[in-house]
Tab-separated table of C-alpha atoms and ligand atoms in Angstrom:
chain	number	residue	atom	x	y	z
A	7	UNK	CA	4.265	-55.166	17.374
A	8	UNK	CA	6.434	-52.060	17.466
A	9	UNK	CA	4.575	-49.169	15.848
A	10	UNK	CA	7.774	-47.487	14.623
A	11	UNK	CA	8.298	-47.580	10.836
A	12	UNK	CA	11.813	-46.965	9.561
A	13	UNK	CA	13.151	-46.045	6.133
A	14	UNK	CA	13.580	-49.192	4.025
A	15	UNK	CA	17.179	-50.406	3.735
A	16	UNK	CA	18.826	-51.972	0.641
A	17	UNK	CA	20.692	-54.474	2.837
A	18	UNK	CA	19.371	-57.012	5.326
A	19	UNK	CA	19.167	-55.143	8.638
A	20	UNK	CA	16.727	-57.589	10.286
A	21	UNK	CA	19.453	-59.348	12.316
A	22	UNK	CA	21.171	-55.996	12.972
A	23	UNK	CA	18.223	-54.287	14.676
A	24	UNK	CA	17.702	-57.425	16.755
A	25	UNK	CA	21.311	-57.832	17.890
A	26	UNK	CA	21.791	-54.161	18.800
A	27	UNK	CA	25.380	-54.361	20.133
A	28	UNK	CA	28.719	-54.717	18.325
A	29	UNK	CA	32.471	-54.419	18.713
A	30	UNK	CA	34.471	-51.954	16.622
A	31	UNK	CA	38.153	-52.873	16.319
A	32	UNK	CA	40.710	-50.270	15.245
A	33	UNK	CA	44.019	-51.960	14.545
A	34	UNK	CA	46.929	-50.982	12.302
A	35	UNK	CA	50.454	-49.599	12.272
A	36	UNK	CA	49.204	-46.682	14.418
A	37	UNK	CA	49.056	-49.074	17.406
A	38	UNK	CA	52.872	-48.806	17.506
A	39	UNK	CA	53.249	-45.038	18.029
A	40	UNK	CA	50.288	-45.667	20.368
A	41	UNK	CA	49.108	-42.068	20.304
A	42	UNK	CA	45.894	-42.094	18.204
A	43	UNK	CA	45.092	-43.501	14.773
A	44	UNK	CA	45.445	-39.993	13.300
A	45	UNK	CA	49.033	-39.687	14.523
A	46	UNK	CA	50.378	-39.426	10.951
A	47	UNK	CA	48.033	-36.475	10.309
A	48	UNK	CA	48.620	-34.799	13.668
A	49	UNK	CA	52.411	-35.043	13.567
A	50	UNK	CA	52.672	-34.738	9.754
A	51	UNK	CA	54.992	-37.713	9.930
A	52	UNK	CA	57.351	-37.987	6.946
A	53	UNK	CA	56.905	-41.199	4.932
A	54	UNK	CA	60.422	-42.414	5.727
A	55	UNK	CA	59.720	-41.991	9.448
A	56	UNK	CA	56.324	-43.683	9.395
A	57	UNK	CA	57.955	-46.531	7.413
A	58	UNK	CA	59.580	-47.767	10.638
A	59	UNK	CA	56.223	-48.993	11.873
A	60	UNK	CA	55.851	-51.080	8.707
A	61	UNK	CA	59.372	-52.374	9.146
A	62	UNK	CA	58.811	-53.563	12.711
A	63	UNK	CA	55.066	-54.442	12.682
A	64	UNK	CA	54.786	-57.778	14.479
A	65	UNK	CA	51.714	-58.288	16.746
A	66	UNK	CA	53.073	-61.605	17.927
A	67	UNK	CA	50.351	-62.026	20.551
A	68	UNK	CA	47.572	-61.487	17.973
A	69	UNK	CA	44.880	-64.063	18.696
A	70	UNK	CA	41.465	-62.907	17.389
A	71	UNK	CA	39.889	-65.918	19.037
A	72	UNK	CA	40.590	-64.157	22.332
A	73	UNK	CA	39.030	-60.955	21.023
A	74	UNK	CA	35.988	-62.897	19.780
A	75	UNK	CA	35.498	-64.667	23.115
A	76	UNK	CA	35.618	-61.363	24.981
A	77	UNK	CA	33.220	-59.739	22.521
A	78	UNK	CA	30.781	-62.626	22.859
A	79	UNK	CA	30.983	-62.570	26.662
A	80	UNK	CA	30.320	-58.831	26.595
A	81	UNK	CA	27.095	-59.534	24.709
A	82	UNK	CA	28.348	-58.158	21.403
A	83	UNK	CA	26.732	-59.907	18.445
A	84	UNK	CA	28.792	-58.490	15.599
A	85	UNK	CA	32.186	-56.955	14.971
A	86	UNK	CA	33.720	-54.510	12.485
A	87	UNK	CA	37.497	-54.568	11.934
A	88	UNK	CA	39.558	-51.897	10.189
A	89	UNK	CA	40.845	-53.700	7.092
A	90	UNK	CA	42.581	-50.443	6.107
A	91	UNK	CA	42.543	-47.153	8.026
A	92	UNK	CA	43.527	-43.665	6.845
A	93	UNK	CA	47.250	-44.598	7.004
A	94	UNK	CA	46.645	-46.889	4.022
A	95	UNK	CA	48.159	-50.010	5.602
A	96	UNK	CA	46.201	-53.157	4.685
A	97	UNK	CA	45.563	-55.878	7.262
A	98	UNK	CA	44.800	-58.286	4.405
A	99	UNK	CA	46.791	-59.894	1.590
A	100	UNK	CA	45.792	-57.526	-1.192
A	101	UNK	CA	47.212	-58.040	-4.679
A	102	UNK	CA	47.029	-54.294	-5.316
A	103	UNK	CA	49.572	-53.052	-2.827
A	104	UNK	CA	52.787	-54.038	-1.063
A	105	UNK	CA	51.705	-52.015	1.982
A	106	UNK	CA	50.114	-54.938	3.755
A	107	UNK	CA	50.490	-57.139	6.817
A	108	UNK	CA	51.804	-60.108	4.811
A	109	UNK	CA	54.857	-58.020	3.879
A	110	UNK	CA	55.764	-57.174	7.466
A	111	UNK	CA	57.655	-59.327	10.006
A	112	UNK	CA	54.203	-60.510	11.105
A	113	UNK	CA	53.690	-62.033	7.667
A	114	UNK	CA	50.049	-63.071	8.043
A	115	UNK	CA	46.624	-61.996	6.768
A	116	UNK	CA	45.028	-60.582	9.923
A	117	UNK	CA	41.616	-60.238	8.269
A	118	UNK	CA	41.484	-63.927	7.411
A	119	UNK	CA	42.124	-64.916	11.021
A	120	UNK	CA	39.643	-62.305	12.281
A	121	UNK	CA	36.724	-63.542	10.153
A	122	UNK	CA	37.439	-67.177	11.048
A	123	UNK	CA	37.650	-66.437	14.775
A	124	UNK	CA	34.535	-64.269	15.053
A	125	UNK	CA	32.431	-66.572	12.894
A	126	UNK	CA	33.518	-69.489	15.081
A	127	UNK	CA	32.003	-67.627	18.061
A	128	UNK	CA	28.786	-67.030	16.106
A	129	UNK	CA	29.232	-63.299	15.593
A	130	UNK	CA	28.405	-61.438	12.378
A	131	UNK	CA	31.527	-59.998	10.753
A	132	UNK	CA	32.028	-56.589	9.201
A	133	UNK	CA	34.815	-54.659	7.524
A	134	UNK	CA	35.714	-51.028	8.031
A	135	UNK	CA	37.421	-49.657	4.903
A	136	UNK	CA	38.911	-46.174	4.892
A	137	UNK	CA	38.087	-44.023	1.853
A	138	UNK	CA	41.009	-41.874	2.961
A	139	UNK	CA	44.506	-43.131	2.206
A	140	UNK	CA	47.563	-41.138	3.234
A	141	UNK	CA	49.982	-43.645	1.709
A	142	UNK	CA	48.578	-44.223	-1.774
A	143	UNK	CA	50.523	-42.368	-4.521
A	144	UNK	CA	47.305	-41.359	-6.318
A	145	UNK	CA	45.512	-39.973	-3.267
A	146	UNK	CA	45.524	-36.190	-3.777
A	147	UNK	CA	47.025	-34.125	-0.974
A	148	UNK	CA	44.245	-32.313	0.905
A	149	UNK	CA	43.659	-30.504	4.240
A	150	UNK	CA	43.840	-33.811	6.163
A	151	UNK	CA	46.872	-35.214	4.355
A	152	UNK	CA	50.140	-35.530	6.343
A	153	UNK	CA	52.002	-33.857	3.432
A	154	UNK	CA	49.676	-30.814	3.399
A	155	UNK	CA	52.226	-28.407	4.869
A	156	UNK	CA	55.285	-29.711	3.038
A	157	UNK	CA	57.017	-26.842	1.173
A	158	UNK	CA	56.793	-28.910	-2.049
A	159	UNK	CA	53.254	-30.234	-1.416
A	160	UNK	CA	52.027	-28.811	-4.719
A	161	UNK	CA	54.827	-30.557	-6.628
A	162	UNK	CA	54.212	-33.780	-4.704
A	163	UNK	CA	50.567	-33.556	-5.719
A	164	UNK	CA	51.301	-33.362	-9.443
A	165	UNK	CA	50.220	-36.458	-11.336
A	166	UNK	CA	48.068	-37.827	-8.513
A	167	UNK	CA	44.853	-39.133	-10.051
A	168	UNK	CA	41.948	-39.644	-7.667
A	169	UNK	CA	40.150	-41.788	-10.258
A	170	UNK	CA	43.040	-44.226	-10.321
A	171	UNK	CA	42.733	-44.280	-6.539
A	172	UNK	CA	38.971	-44.893	-6.818
A	173	UNK	CA	39.734	-47.894	-9.037
A	174	UNK	CA	42.227	-49.125	-6.419
A	175	UNK	CA	39.446	-48.982	-3.823
A	176	UNK	CA	37.075	-50.944	-6.074
A	177	UNK	CA	39.765	-53.578	-6.608
A	178	UNK	CA	40.321	-53.923	-2.859
A	179	UNK	CA	36.613	-53.972	-2.017
A	180	UNK	CA	36.250	-56.733	-4.586
A	181	UNK	CA	39.030	-58.678	-2.827
A	182	UNK	CA	37.457	-58.138	0.593
A	183	UNK	CA	33.958	-59.170	-0.525
A	184	UNK	CA	35.186	-62.133	-2.603
A	185	UNK	CA	37.964	-63.798	-0.606
A	186	UNK	CA	36.602	-63.878	2.944
A	187	UNK	CA	33.142	-65.457	2.693
A	188	UNK	CA	29.887	-63.819	3.735
A	189	UNK	CA	30.476	-60.336	5.080
A	190	UNK	CA	27.618	-58.694	6.976
A	191	UNK	CA	28.685	-55.053	7.220
A	192	UNK	CA	30.835	-52.738	5.093
A	193	UNK	CA	31.763	-49.578	6.985
A	194	UNK	CA	33.237	-46.838	4.772
A	195	UNK	CA	34.876	-43.808	6.430
A	196	UNK	CA	34.558	-40.854	5.565
A	197	UNK	CA	33.654	-37.976	3.271
A	198	UNK	CA	34.579	-34.332	3.803
A	199	UNK	CA	33.698	-32.625	0.547
A	200	UNK	CA	32.994	-29.291	2.249
A	201	UNK	CA	36.587	-28.927	3.453
A	202	UNK	CA	38.919	-26.547	1.607
A	203	UNK	CA	42.412	-25.252	2.190
A	204	UNK	CA	42.958	-21.523	2.643
A	205	UNK	CA	45.132	-18.973	0.881
A	206	UNK	CA	48.012	-20.622	-0.982
A	207	UNK	CA	46.576	-23.990	0.014
A	208	UNK	CA	43.210	-23.338	-1.613
A	209	UNK	CA	44.147	-26.039	-4.168
A	210	UNK	CA	43.765	-28.560	-1.322
A	211	UNK	CA	40.128	-29.648	-1.269
A	212	UNK	CA	38.081	-32.232	0.585
A	213	UNK	CA	36.672	-35.386	-0.953
A	214	UNK	CA	33.221	-36.834	-1.374
A	215	UNK	CA	31.132	-39.251	-3.375
A	216	UNK	CA	32.421	-38.089	-6.778
A	217	UNK	CA	36.062	-38.578	-5.756
A	218	UNK	CA	35.326	-42.062	-4.422
A	219	UNK	CA	33.191	-42.840	-7.494
A	220	UNK	CA	30.862	-43.990	-4.746
A	221	UNK	CA	28.039	-45.143	-7.002
A	222	UNK	CA	30.352	-47.663	-8.682
A	223	UNK	CA	31.859	-48.682	-5.335
A	224	UNK	CA	28.453	-49.297	-3.763
A	225	UNK	CA	27.111	-51.092	-6.841
A	226	UNK	CA	30.131	-53.412	-6.726
A	227	UNK	CA	29.574	-54.183	-3.030
A	228	UNK	CA	25.896	-54.920	-3.596
A	229	UNK	CA	26.633	-57.065	-6.660
A	230	UNK	CA	29.081	-59.182	-4.664
A	231	UNK	CA	27.117	-59.377	-1.393
A	232	UNK	CA	23.517	-58.125	-1.925
A	233	UNK	CA	22.519	-58.598	1.746
A	234	UNK	CA	25.388	-56.498	3.076
A	235	UNK	CA	24.761	-53.533	5.415
A	236	UNK	CA	26.594	-50.356	4.348
A	237	UNK	CA	26.942	-47.040	6.208
A	238	UNK	CA	26.281	-43.592	4.763
A	239	UNK	CA	29.756	-42.080	4.903
A	240	UNK	CA	30.382	-42.246	1.142
A	241	UNK	CA	27.832	-39.383	1.005
A	242	UNK	CA	25.259	-41.727	-0.532
A	243	UNK	CA	22.519	-42.968	1.832
A	244	UNK	CA	22.617	-46.701	2.329
A	245	UNK	CA	21.485	-48.797	5.289
A	246	UNK	CA	22.692	-47.186	8.506
A	247	UNK	CA	23.302	-43.699	9.872
A	248	UNK	CA	26.336	-43.465	12.135
A	249	UNK	CA	26.328	-40.758	14.850
A	250	UNK	CA	29.835	-40.754	16.244
A	251	UNK	CA	31.166	-39.926	19.712
A	252	UNK	CA	27.887	-38.378	20.845
A	253	UNK	CA	24.608	-39.752	22.138
A	254	UNK	CA	21.458	-38.758	20.197
A	255	UNK	CA	18.498	-37.740	22.391
A	256	UNK	CA	15.862	-38.977	19.965
A	257	UNK	CA	15.486	-41.626	17.268
A	258	UNK	CA	17.689	-40.494	14.373
A	259	UNK	CA	15.717	-39.215	11.377
A	260	UNK	CA	16.606	-38.802	7.703
A	261	UNK	CA	17.838	-35.210	7.310
A	262	UNK	CA	15.667	-34.556	4.251
A	263	UNK	CA	12.583	-36.724	4.595
A	264	UNK	CA	12.360	-36.863	8.392
A	265	UNK	CA	11.832	-40.635	8.268
A	266	UNK	CA	13.074	-42.716	11.159
A	267	UNK	CA	16.272	-44.440	10.000
A	268	UNK	CA	18.271	-47.473	11.070
A	269	UNK	CA	21.139	-46.074	13.083
A	270	UNK	CA	24.208	-47.111	15.006
A	271	UNK	CA	26.050	-44.940	17.518
A	272	UNK	CA	29.805	-45.543	17.410
A	273	UNK	CA	31.806	-44.814	20.534
A	274	UNK	CA	35.223	-45.456	22.047
A	275	UNK	CA	35.977	-46.784	25.509
A	276	UNK	CA	38.580	-44.036	25.872
A	277	UNK	CA	39.314	-40.901	23.803
A	278	UNK	CA	40.876	-42.746	20.892
A	279	UNK	CA	39.903	-45.362	18.312
A	280	UNK	CA	43.395	-46.714	17.919
A	281	UNK	CA	45.427	-47.845	20.946
A	282	UNK	CA	46.583	-44.717	22.795
A	283	UNK	CA	48.816	-45.666	25.704
A	284	UNK	CA	48.760	-42.322	27.554
A	285	UNK	CA	45.125	-41.306	26.895
A	286	UNK	CA	43.207	-41.516	30.145
A	287	UNK	CA	39.584	-40.511	29.440
A	288	UNK	CA	38.201	-44.021	29.875
A	289	UNK	CA	34.434	-44.116	30.378
A	290	UNK	CA	33.049	-45.211	33.761
A	291	UNK	CA	31.092	-48.459	34.085
A	292	UNK	CA	27.882	-46.455	34.561
A	293	UNK	CA	28.521	-44.452	31.384
A	294	UNK	CA	29.219	-47.603	29.383
A	295	UNK	CA	25.927	-49.204	30.400
A	296	UNK	CA	23.918	-45.997	30.000
A	297	UNK	CA	25.246	-45.555	26.446
A	298	UNK	CA	23.995	-48.983	25.466
A	299	UNK	CA	20.625	-48.632	27.204
A	300	UNK	CA	20.046	-45.052	26.017
A	301	UNK	CA	20.800	-46.098	22.448
A	302	UNK	CA	18.397	-49.050	22.368
A	303	UNK	CA	15.775	-46.939	24.202
A	304	UNK	CA	15.914	-44.657	21.133
A	305	UNK	CA	15.702	-47.495	18.624
A	306	UNK	CA	19.399	-47.621	17.769
A	307	UNK	CA	22.459	-49.893	17.820
A	308	UNK	CA	25.680	-49.273	19.692
A	309	UNK	CA	29.113	-50.300	18.456
A	310	UNK	CA	31.852	-49.881	21.070
A	311	UNK	CA	35.467	-49.699	19.984
A	312	UNK	CA	38.582	-51.499	21.179
A	313	UNK	CA	42.081	-50.528	20.041
A	314	UNK	CA	44.393	-53.529	20.441
A	315	UNK	CA	48.025	-52.982	21.435
A	316	UNK	CA	50.897	-53.361	18.933
A	317	UNK	CA	51.509	-56.807	20.437
A	318	UNK	CA	48.007	-57.778	19.266
A	319	UNK	CA	46.092	-58.132	22.531
A	320	UNK	CA	43.415	-56.014	24.274
A	321	UNK	CA	44.999	-54.184	27.212
A	322	UNK	CA	43.624	-54.475	30.737
A	323	UNK	CA	41.655	-51.234	30.425
A	324	UNK	CA	39.763	-52.535	27.383
A	325	UNK	CA	39.268	-55.882	29.041
A	326	UNK	CA	37.844	-54.221	32.173
A	327	UNK	CA	35.414	-52.196	30.064
A	328	UNK	CA	34.282	-55.316	28.236
A	329	UNK	CA	33.822	-57.051	31.580
A	330	UNK	CA	31.384	-54.317	32.674
A	331	UNK	CA	29.195	-55.259	29.735
A	332	UNK	CA	29.699	-58.984	30.330
A	333	UNK	CA	28.624	-58.718	33.991
A	334	UNK	CA	25.474	-56.764	33.135
A	335	UNK	CA	24.482	-58.460	29.888
A	336	UNK	CA	24.784	-61.909	31.483
A	337	UNK	CA	21.510	-61.270	33.337
A	338	UNK	CA	19.942	-58.315	31.507
A	339	UNK	CA	20.470	-58.856	27.761
A	340	UNK	CA	16.747	-59.599	27.297
A	341	UNK	CA	16.109	-55.851	27.646
A	342	UNK	CA	18.516	-55.201	24.720
A	343	UNK	CA	18.241	-57.979	22.142
A	344	UNK	CA	15.075	-57.780	20.038
A	345	UNK	CA	14.103	-54.549	21.794
A	346	UNK	CA	13.539	-51.003	20.619
A	347	UNK	CA	12.030	-47.707	21.749
A	348	UNK	CA	8.975	-48.153	23.992
A	349	UNK	CA	5.561	-47.266	22.573
A	350	UNK	CA	4.615	-43.588	23.060
A	351	UNK	CA	1.789	-44.466	25.486
A	352	UNK	CA	4.372	-45.274	28.151
A	353	UNK	CA	6.223	-42.427	29.851
A	354	UNK	CA	9.615	-43.128	31.385
A	355	UNK	CA	9.825	-41.902	35.000
A	356	UNK	CA	12.759	-39.715	36.019
A	357	UNK	CA	16.166	-41.436	35.852
A	358	UNK	CA	14.589	-44.397	34.090
A	359	UNK	CA	14.880	-45.636	30.471
A	360	UNK	CA	12.352	-47.848	28.738
A	361	UNK	CA	12.895	-50.444	26.069
A	362	UNK	CA	10.219	-52.694	24.638
A	363	UNK	CA	10.367	-55.998	22.813
A	364	UNK	CA	9.729	-55.692	19.055
A	365	UNK	CA	6.629	-57.904	19.530
A	366	UNK	CA	5.295	-55.403	22.055
A	367	UNK	CA	4.755	-57.985	24.788
A	368	UNK	CA	7.541	-56.993	27.211
A	369	UNK	CA	8.511	-53.609	28.622
A	370	UNK	CA	11.810	-52.992	30.412
A	371	UNK	CA	12.363	-50.339	33.060
A	372	UNK	CA	16.072	-49.501	33.457
A	373	UNK	CA	16.719	-47.811	36.811
A	374	UNK	CA	19.585	-45.352	36.318
A	375	UNK	CA	18.916	-43.958	39.817
A	376	UNK	CA	17.373	-46.277	42.374
A	377	UNK	CA	13.957	-44.965	43.603
A	378	UNK	CA	12.788	-45.144	47.213
A	379	UNK	CA	10.330	-48.076	47.539
A	380	UNK	CA	8.019	-47.078	44.618
A	381	UNK	CA	8.205	-46.451	40.888
A	382	UNK	CA	5.147	-45.030	39.101
A	383	UNK	CA	4.903	-45.418	35.332
A	384	UNK	CA	2.304	-43.395	33.439
A	385	UNK	CA	0.270	-45.222	30.827
A	386	UNK	CA	0.739	-48.637	32.409
A	387	UNK	CA	-2.273	-48.833	34.764
A	388	UNK	CA	-4.119	-52.115	34.320
A	389	UNK	CA	-1.700	-53.322	31.608
A	390	UNK	CA	0.776	-55.288	33.749
A	391	UNK	CA	0.261	-59.041	33.854
A	392	UNK	CA	3.446	-59.721	35.847
A	393	UNK	CA	6.701	-57.973	36.771
A	394	UNK	CA	10.108	-59.110	38.016
A	395	UNK	CA	13.665	-57.974	38.403
A	396	UNK	CA	15.408	-59.217	35.291
A	397	UNK	CA	18.736	-60.038	36.973
A	398	UNK	CA	17.331	-62.609	39.416
A	399	UNK	CA	13.724	-63.155	38.297
A	400	UNK	CA	12.367	-62.065	41.682
A	401	UNK	CA	8.771	-60.813	41.618
A	402	UNK	CA	8.026	-57.097	41.797
A	403	UNK	CA	4.564	-56.365	43.143
A	404	UNK	CA	2.471	-53.877	41.190
A	405	UNK	CA	-0.721	-51.979	41.949
A	406	UNK	CA	-2.311	-48.650	41.129
A	407	UNK	CA	-2.018	-47.092	44.601
A	408	UNK	CA	-0.031	-43.852	44.614
A	409	UNK	CA	0.956	-41.695	47.574
A	410	UNK	CA	2.361	-42.830	50.879
A	411	UNK	CA	1.436	-43.271	54.538
A	412	UNK	CA	-2.051	-41.838	55.100
A	413	UNK	CA	-2.251	-40.311	51.604
A	414	UNK	CA	-2.665	-43.431	49.493
A	415	UNK	CA	-5.147	-43.133	46.644
A	416	UNK	CA	-5.888	-44.791	43.314
A	417	UNK	CA	-3.704	-43.570	40.482
A	418	UNK	CA	-4.963	-41.938	37.304
A	419	UNK	CA	-3.186	-43.988	34.657
A	420	UNK	CA	-0.085	-45.138	36.503
A	421	UNK	CA	1.066	-48.575	37.516
A	422	UNK	CA	3.046	-48.504	40.755
A	423	UNK	CA	5.945	-50.925	41.217
A	424	UNK	CA	6.915	-51.754	44.803
A	425	UNK	CA	10.687	-52.028	45.176
A	426	UNK	CA	12.948	-53.330	47.934
A	427	UNK	CA	14.467	-50.543	50.010
A	428	UNK	CA	17.987	-51.702	49.181
A	429	UNK	CA	19.186	-51.499	45.574
A	430	UNK	CA	20.057	-54.936	44.202
A	431	UNK	CA	23.721	-55.643	43.506
A	432	UNK	CA	23.360	-54.681	39.864
A	433	UNK	CA	24.786	-51.504	38.321
A	434	UNK	CA	21.538	-50.765	36.453
A	435	UNK	CA	18.668	-52.875	37.797
A	436	UNK	CA	15.981	-53.713	35.219
A	437	UNK	CA	12.320	-54.506	35.825
A	438	UNK	CA	10.844	-56.837	33.243
A	439	UNK	CA	7.142	-56.182	32.706
A	440	UNK	CA	4.904	-58.690	30.952
A	441	UNK	CA	2.151	-56.687	29.308
A	442	UNK	CA	-1.457	-57.620	28.936
B	514	GLC	C1	36.367	-40.868	12.607
B	514	GLC	C2	37.860	-40.958	12.848
B	514	GLC	C3	38.398	-42.281	12.411
B	514	GLC	C4	37.606	-43.415	12.989
B	514	GLC	C5	36.130	-43.215	12.708
B	514	GLC	C6	35.283	-44.280	13.390
B	514	GLC	O1	36.132	-40.857	11.221
B	514	GLC	O2	38.496	-39.970	12.090
B	514	GLC	O3	39.745	-42.376	12.828
B	514	GLC	O4	38.039	-44.598	12.354
B	514	GLC	O5	35.717	-41.971	13.190
B	514	GLC	O6	33.925	-43.961	13.213
């Protein structure tokens, strides 16, 4: 069994740490301007201008069954959809606002169709819910708000009551966790209580757990769905830590106690969460695979984001990225599902990442660079019962002879894997090792 002990979680993370890989989906009105989900913040878009996206929102090609099929093929076992992002637009038929998909030309509850489609493909379903809301009349203007630089921002802010807004959030979270069946993940985003405006804008301050009335919000979620997995972005620790747009280099630990925590890296295929037509920093196939493998090799989960177009489909760039995962996971998913960081007795060779099955019986060597003929792994001598390439099940011979022509000698504590001279036709070949 894995020797790693993690901080206990209030929710049921047993399936989560087995499944390892999910799809994040950022969809909303911001898909129409198609230049980042923060476009309203970045361009300080006036309400009456942003309203045009509400007026014309009609993702007529929306078919979440397609999304679910592609997620499943890519090896993703769960999904998290933005039910409401910072713009405040709701993709579900909420009784607490008119700013929702059922009041647009599209006229349907996108969340309903999403949960049905992803459940039908056997995936766990999660909701992202933005704590930030740049549309709600009670959300106080702050350094992130699109109205922050308006000449009359202070007047606009009069009468806004963040506690009325906190009640609005509780009402919507109740709707989301009551009307759509069993929800597996609730992904709040995000707190920024340290932020503060400067000079004449010093009245503009960030928001954190007290503004959200986070204790009440979390208690409500747990009352409605006790098993649910919740992130830590309300500023109150819950089930998962969520390093974003960077790759940790060790197993994430609790900042105060130092305990190993359950964590999920969240990343985008390109440089944007929402669909961004002209953004070109799409990750290479190698980078996509290395992110997943590196994450599991450090005991974490990876959730990769797609930003559907305003017509409701995943564009060819997103589909190509998903296909990279599908091609690799088809043969190599055994090194991801049910796996975690390898035991400390095993040392990963250069350009290699190790994962190990939770039951300790299988070790996986991921070859980021393909070695010439041999791969020596410290700590493995005499512990290998059998080894094979995972992609085609072909045997890999193993002994404890190190060195080459004329200099061969018995290794100290290394097992030596004998590899074909030519790299297999697999972006990251994996050796599956059955341990004694
Ligand atoms: C950041 C971004 C937000 C995105 C989130 C996903 O908070 O501001 O747009 O939804 O990351 O983790």
